Short mmCIF file of C-alpha atoms in Angstrom, two decimals:
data_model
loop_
_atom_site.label_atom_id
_atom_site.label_comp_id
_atom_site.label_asym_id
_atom_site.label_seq_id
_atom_site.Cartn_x
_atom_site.Cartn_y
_atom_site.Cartn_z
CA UNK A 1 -14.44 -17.77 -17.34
CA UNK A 2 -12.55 -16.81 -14.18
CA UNK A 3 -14.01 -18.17 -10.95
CA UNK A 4 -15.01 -16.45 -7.48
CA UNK A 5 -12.08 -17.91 -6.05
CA UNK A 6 -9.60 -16.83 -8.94
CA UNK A 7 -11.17 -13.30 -8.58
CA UNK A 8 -10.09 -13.15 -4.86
CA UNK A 9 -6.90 -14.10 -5.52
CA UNK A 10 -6.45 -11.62 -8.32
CA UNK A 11 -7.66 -8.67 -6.04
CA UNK A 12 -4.28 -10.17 -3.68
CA UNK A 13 -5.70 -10.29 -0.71
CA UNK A 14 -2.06 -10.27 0.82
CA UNK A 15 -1.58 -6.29 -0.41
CA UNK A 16 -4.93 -5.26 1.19
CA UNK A 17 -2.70 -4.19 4.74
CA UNK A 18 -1.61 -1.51 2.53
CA UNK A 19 -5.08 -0.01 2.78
CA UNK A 20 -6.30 -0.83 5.94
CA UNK A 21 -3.26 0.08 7.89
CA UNK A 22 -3.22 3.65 7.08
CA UNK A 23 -6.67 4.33 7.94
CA UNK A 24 -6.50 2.78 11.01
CA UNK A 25 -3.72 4.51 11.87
CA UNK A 26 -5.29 7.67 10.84
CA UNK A 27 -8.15 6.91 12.96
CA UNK A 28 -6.03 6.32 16.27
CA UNK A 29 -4.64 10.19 15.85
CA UNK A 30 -8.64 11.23 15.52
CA UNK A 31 -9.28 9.03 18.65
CA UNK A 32 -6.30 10.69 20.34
CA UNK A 33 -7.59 14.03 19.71
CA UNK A 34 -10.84 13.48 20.78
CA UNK A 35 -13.03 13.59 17.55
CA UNK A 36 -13.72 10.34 16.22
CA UNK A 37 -16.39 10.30 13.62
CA UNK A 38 -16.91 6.78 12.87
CA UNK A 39 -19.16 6.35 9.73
CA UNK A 40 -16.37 8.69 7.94
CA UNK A 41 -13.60 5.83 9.21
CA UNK A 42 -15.80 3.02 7.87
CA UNK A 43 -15.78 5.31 4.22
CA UNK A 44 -11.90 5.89 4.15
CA UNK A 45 -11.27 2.15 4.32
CA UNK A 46 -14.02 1.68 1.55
CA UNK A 47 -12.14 4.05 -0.56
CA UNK A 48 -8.98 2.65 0.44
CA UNK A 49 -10.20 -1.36 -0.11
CA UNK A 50 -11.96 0.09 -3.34
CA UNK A 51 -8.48 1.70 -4.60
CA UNK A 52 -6.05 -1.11 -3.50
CA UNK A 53 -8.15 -4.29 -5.69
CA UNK A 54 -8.74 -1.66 -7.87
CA UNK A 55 -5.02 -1.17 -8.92
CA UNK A 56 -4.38 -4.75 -8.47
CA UNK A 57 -6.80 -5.21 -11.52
CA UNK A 58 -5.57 -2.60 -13.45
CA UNK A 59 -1.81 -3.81 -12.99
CA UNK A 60 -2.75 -7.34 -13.88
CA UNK A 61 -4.75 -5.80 -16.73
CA UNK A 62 -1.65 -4.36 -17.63
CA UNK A 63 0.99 -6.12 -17.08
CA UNK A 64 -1.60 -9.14 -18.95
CA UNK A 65 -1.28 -7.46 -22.16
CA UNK A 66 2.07 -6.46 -22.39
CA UNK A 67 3.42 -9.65 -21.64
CA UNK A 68 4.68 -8.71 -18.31
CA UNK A 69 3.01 -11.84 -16.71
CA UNK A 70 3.99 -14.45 -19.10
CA UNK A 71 6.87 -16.05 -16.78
CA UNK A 72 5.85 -15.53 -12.89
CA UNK A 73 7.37 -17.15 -10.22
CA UNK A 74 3.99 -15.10 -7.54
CA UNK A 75 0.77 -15.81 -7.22
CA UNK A 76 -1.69 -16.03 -10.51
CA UNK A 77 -2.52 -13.44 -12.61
CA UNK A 78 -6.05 -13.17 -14.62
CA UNK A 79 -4.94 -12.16 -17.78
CA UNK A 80 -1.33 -13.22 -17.72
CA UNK A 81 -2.48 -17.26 -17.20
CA UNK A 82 -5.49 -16.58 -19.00
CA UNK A 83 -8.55 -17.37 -16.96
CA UNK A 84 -10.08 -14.13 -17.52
CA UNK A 85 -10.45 -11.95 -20.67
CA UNK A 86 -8.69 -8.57 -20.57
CA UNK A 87 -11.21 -6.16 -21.00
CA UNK A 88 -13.24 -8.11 -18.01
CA UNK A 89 -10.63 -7.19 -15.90
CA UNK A 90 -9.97 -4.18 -16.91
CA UNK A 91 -13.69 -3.44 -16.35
CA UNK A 92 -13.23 -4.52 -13.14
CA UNK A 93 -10.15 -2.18 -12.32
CA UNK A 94 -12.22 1.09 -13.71
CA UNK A 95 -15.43 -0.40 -11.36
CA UNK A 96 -13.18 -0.14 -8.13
CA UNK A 97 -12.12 3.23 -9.08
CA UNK A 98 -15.48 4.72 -10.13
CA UNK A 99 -16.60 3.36 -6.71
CA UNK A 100 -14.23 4.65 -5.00
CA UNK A 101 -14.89 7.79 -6.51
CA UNK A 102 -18.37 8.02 -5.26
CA UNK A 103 -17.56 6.63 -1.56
CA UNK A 104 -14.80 9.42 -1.30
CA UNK A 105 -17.45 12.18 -2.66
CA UNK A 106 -19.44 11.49 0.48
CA UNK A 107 -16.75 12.38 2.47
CA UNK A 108 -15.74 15.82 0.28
CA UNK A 109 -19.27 16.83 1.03
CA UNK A 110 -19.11 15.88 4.51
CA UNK A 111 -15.97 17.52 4.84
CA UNK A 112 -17.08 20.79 2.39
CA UNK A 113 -13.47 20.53 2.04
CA UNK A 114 -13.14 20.17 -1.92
CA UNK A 115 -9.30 19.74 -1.94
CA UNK A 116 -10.03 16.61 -1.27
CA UNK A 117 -11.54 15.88 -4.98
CA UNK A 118 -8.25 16.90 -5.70
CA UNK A 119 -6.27 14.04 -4.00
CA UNK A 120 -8.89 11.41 -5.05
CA UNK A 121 -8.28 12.05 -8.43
CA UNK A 122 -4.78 11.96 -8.12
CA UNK A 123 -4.38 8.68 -6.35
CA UNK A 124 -6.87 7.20 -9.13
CA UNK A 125 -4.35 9.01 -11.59
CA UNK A 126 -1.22 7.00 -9.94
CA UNK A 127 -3.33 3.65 -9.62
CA UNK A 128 -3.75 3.75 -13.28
CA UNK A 129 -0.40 5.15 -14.42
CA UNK A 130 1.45 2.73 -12.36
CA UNK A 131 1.30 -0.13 -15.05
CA UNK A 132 -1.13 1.52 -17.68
CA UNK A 133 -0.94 3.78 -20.01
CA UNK A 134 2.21 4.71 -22.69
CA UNK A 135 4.59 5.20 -19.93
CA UNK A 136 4.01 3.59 -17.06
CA UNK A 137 5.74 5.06 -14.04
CA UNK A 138 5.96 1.76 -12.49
CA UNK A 139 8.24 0.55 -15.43
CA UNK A 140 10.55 3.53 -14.41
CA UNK A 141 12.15 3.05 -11.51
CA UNK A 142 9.24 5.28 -9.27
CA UNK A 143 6.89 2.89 -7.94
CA UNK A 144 7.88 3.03 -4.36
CA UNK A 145 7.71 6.69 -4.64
CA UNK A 146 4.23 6.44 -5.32
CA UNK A 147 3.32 3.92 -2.90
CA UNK A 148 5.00 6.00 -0.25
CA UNK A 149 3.02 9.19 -0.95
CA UNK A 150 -0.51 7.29 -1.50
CA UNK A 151 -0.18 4.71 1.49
CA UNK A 152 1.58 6.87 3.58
CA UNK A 153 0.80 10.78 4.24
CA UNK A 154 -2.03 11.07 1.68
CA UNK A 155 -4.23 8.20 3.61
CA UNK A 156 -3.01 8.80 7.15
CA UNK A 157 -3.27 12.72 7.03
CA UNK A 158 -6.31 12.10 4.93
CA UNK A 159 -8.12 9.79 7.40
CA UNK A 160 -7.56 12.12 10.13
CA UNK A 161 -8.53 15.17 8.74
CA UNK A 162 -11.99 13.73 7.53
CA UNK A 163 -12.86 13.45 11.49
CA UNK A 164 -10.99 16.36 13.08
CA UNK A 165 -10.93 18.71 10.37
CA UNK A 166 -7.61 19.50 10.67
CA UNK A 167 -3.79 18.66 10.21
CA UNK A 168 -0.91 18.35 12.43
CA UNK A 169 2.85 17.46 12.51
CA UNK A 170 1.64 14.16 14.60
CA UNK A 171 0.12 13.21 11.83
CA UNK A 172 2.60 13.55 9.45
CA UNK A 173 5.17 12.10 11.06
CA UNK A 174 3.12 9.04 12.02
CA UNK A 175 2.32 8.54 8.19
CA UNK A 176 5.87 7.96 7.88
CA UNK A 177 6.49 4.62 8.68
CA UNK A 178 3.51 3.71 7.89
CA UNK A 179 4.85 4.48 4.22
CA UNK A 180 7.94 2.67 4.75
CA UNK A 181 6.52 -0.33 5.73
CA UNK A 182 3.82 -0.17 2.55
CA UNK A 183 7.14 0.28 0.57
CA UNK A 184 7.96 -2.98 2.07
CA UNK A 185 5.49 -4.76 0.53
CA UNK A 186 6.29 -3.23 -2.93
CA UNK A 187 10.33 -4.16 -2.68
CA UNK A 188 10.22 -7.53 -1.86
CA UNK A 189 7.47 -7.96 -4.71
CA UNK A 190 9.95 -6.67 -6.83
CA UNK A 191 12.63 -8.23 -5.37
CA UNK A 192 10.73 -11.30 -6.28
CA UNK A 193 10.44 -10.59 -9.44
CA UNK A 194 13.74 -9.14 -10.65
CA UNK A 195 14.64 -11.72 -12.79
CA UNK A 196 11.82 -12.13 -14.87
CA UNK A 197 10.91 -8.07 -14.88
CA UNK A 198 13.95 -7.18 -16.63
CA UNK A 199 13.67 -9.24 -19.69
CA UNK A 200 10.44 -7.96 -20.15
CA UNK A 201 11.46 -4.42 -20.28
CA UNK A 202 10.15 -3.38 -16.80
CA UNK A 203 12.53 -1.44 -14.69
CA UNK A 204 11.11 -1.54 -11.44
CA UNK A 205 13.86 -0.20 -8.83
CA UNK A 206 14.72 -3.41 -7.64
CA UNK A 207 15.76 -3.85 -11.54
CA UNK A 208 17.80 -0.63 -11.42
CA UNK A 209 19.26 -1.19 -7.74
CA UNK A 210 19.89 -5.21 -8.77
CA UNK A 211 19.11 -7.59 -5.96
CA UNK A 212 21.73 -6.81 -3.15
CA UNK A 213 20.94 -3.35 -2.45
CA UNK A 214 17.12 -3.99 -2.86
CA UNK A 215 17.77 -6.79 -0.42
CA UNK A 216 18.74 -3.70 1.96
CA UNK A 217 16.46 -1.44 1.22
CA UNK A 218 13.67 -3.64 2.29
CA UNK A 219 15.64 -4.00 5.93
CA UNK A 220 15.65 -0.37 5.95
CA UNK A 221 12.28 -0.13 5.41
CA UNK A 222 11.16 -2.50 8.16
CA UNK A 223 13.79 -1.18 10.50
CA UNK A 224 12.93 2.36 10.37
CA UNK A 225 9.44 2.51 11.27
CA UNK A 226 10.37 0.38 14.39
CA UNK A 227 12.56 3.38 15.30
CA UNK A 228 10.65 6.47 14.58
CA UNK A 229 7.65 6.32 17.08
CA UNK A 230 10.24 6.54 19.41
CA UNK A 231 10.97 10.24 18.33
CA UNK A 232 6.63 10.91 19.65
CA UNK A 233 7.28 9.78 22.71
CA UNK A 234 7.62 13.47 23.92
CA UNK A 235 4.78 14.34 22.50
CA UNK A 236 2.51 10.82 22.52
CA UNK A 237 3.96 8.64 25.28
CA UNK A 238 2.21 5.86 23.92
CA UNK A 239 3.28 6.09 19.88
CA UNK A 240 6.25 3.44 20.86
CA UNK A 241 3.44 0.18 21.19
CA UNK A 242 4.74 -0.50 18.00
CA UNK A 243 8.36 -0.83 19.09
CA UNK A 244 6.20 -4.31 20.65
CA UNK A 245 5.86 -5.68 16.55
CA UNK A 246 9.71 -5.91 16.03
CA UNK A 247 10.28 -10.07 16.70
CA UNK A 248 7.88 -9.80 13.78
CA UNK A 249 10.18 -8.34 11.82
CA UNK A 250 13.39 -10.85 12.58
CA UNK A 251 12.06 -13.34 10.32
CA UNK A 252 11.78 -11.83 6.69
CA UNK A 253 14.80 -10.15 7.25
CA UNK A 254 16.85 -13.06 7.90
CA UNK A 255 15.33 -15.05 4.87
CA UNK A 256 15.57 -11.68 2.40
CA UNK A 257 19.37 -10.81 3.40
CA UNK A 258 20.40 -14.72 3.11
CA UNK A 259 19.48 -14.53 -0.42
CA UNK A 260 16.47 -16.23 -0.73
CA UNK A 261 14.80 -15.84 -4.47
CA UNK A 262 12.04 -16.68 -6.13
CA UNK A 263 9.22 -18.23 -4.64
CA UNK A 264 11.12 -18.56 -1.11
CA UNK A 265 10.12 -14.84 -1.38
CA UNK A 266 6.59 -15.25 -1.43
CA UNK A 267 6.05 -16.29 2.28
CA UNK A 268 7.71 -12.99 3.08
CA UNK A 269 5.40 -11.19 1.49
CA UNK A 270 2.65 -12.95 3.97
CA UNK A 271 5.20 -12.09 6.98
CA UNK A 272 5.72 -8.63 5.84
CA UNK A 273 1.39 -7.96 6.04
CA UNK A 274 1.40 -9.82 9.48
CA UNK A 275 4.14 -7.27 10.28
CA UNK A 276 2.40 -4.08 8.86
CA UNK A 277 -0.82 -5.30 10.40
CA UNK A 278 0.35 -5.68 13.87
CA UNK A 279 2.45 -2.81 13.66
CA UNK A 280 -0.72 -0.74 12.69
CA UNK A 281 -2.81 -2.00 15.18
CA UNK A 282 -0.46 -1.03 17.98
CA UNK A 283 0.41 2.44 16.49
CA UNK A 284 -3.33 3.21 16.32
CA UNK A 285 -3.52 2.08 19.77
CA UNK A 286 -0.57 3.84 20.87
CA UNK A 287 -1.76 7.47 19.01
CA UNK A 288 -5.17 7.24 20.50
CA UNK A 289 -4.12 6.79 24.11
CA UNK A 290 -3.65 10.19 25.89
CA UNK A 291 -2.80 11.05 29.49
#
């Protein structure tokens, strides 16, 4: 039987920026427009949490039984090292998403605005397809896609909107980077990974780009979000406090564009969450200041 401590580190604790991030920054643009509602902030990180461990189960779940996680150079897996049965963690996976479920319903009735039921069920939908199910999108090249769309505009806009009650442009292009920099996470992962993943039949894009240009992609991605605030500054004089986070930045890029492999990769993953959680912080700070 798995132990408290195992369970922590299968939820990867290091991933969970990907969820907070975007509703904080979601809740700097509510702060900047003057309607903060704070009990629905503390629910959209809930659901966010709730989703993020919750397809971190269901992809070690996944990956567990199809042999994915047999030869892994990251952190443990339940299933793939065997510590905890399959359908325990896969019972954990659906218990993150049905609770999920029910945290976001309290907002769709806050809200009255029912759409919403619409993009809860489809992030559950791309949680689960993302390593489950016959064809996995995750094995086809689309990952970062997803993780774009779901830690990017969806959470962002979505945060905002459950305190204003409205959209704007501001919103969407702050979501933006935000995206990028969850893509981040996701390429050097993969990156990580690349050598093992494609013997096992999973062609993550890393897989299909081969290391060099995923070694680029992921500069791209941490270089790009340090430039776009800069484009608000017309509009939010203050969105550029994350322009403050780039020395952050200087370090995984080095190590990932000398060619470092393997395990050398997994400290970049840790630098890559400091980045994305300082980054967040300032943008939030930054969106919610107004003259």
């Amino acid at each position: 039987m798995a132990t408290l401590s195992q369970w922590v580190q299968g939820a990867r604790p290091r991933t969970l920026p990907n969820a907070v991030v975007p509703v904080v920054v979601g809740t700097g643009l509510a702060v900047g427009e003057g309607g903060p509602i704070w009990w629905r902030a503390v629910v959209a990180l809930l659901v966010a949490l709730l989703l993020q461990i919750g397809v971190n189960y269901a992809n070690d779940y996944s990956d567990g039984i199809r042999g994915t996680d047999d030869r892994r150079v990251g952190p443990m897996r339940l299933v793939g090292s065997g510590v905890a049965a399959p359908r325990e963690v896969l019972a954990a996976a659906l218990g993150c998403f049905a609770a999920a479920a029910v945290a976001g319903l309290t907002l769709v009735v806050a809200t009255q605005a029912w759409w919403i039921l619409l993009m809860g069920a489809a992030a559950i939908a791309a949680a689960w397809f993302y390593t489950g199910g016959k064809r996995p999108y995750g094995y086809r090249a689309l990952g970062e896609a997803a993780v774009f769309v779901f830690f990017g505009p969806v959470p962002v806009m979505g945060t905002a909107f459950v305190q204003t009650g409205h959209l704007s442009w501001v919103a969407l292009a702050a979501s933006v980077p935000i995206g990028l920099l969850s893509c981040s996470m996701l390429v050097i992962n993969n990156l990580r990974d690349v050598v093992t993943d494609g013997p096992a039949g999973k062609r993550t894009l890393a897989v299909v780009l081969g290391a060099e240009r995923t070694r680029v992609m992921y500069t791209v991605c941490l270089v790009a979000p340090l430039v776009i605030p800069l484009l608000l500054i017309p509009f939010t004089p203050f969105a550029a406090l994350p322009v403050l986070a780039a020395p952050l930045a200087i370090g995984p890029v080095k190590t990932v564009l000398s060619g470092a492999t393997g395990p050398a990769l997994i400290g970049v993953l840790q630098a890559t969450g400091k980045l994305q959680m300082a980054y967040g912080l300032l943008f939030a700070v930054g969106l919610a200041i107004t003259l």
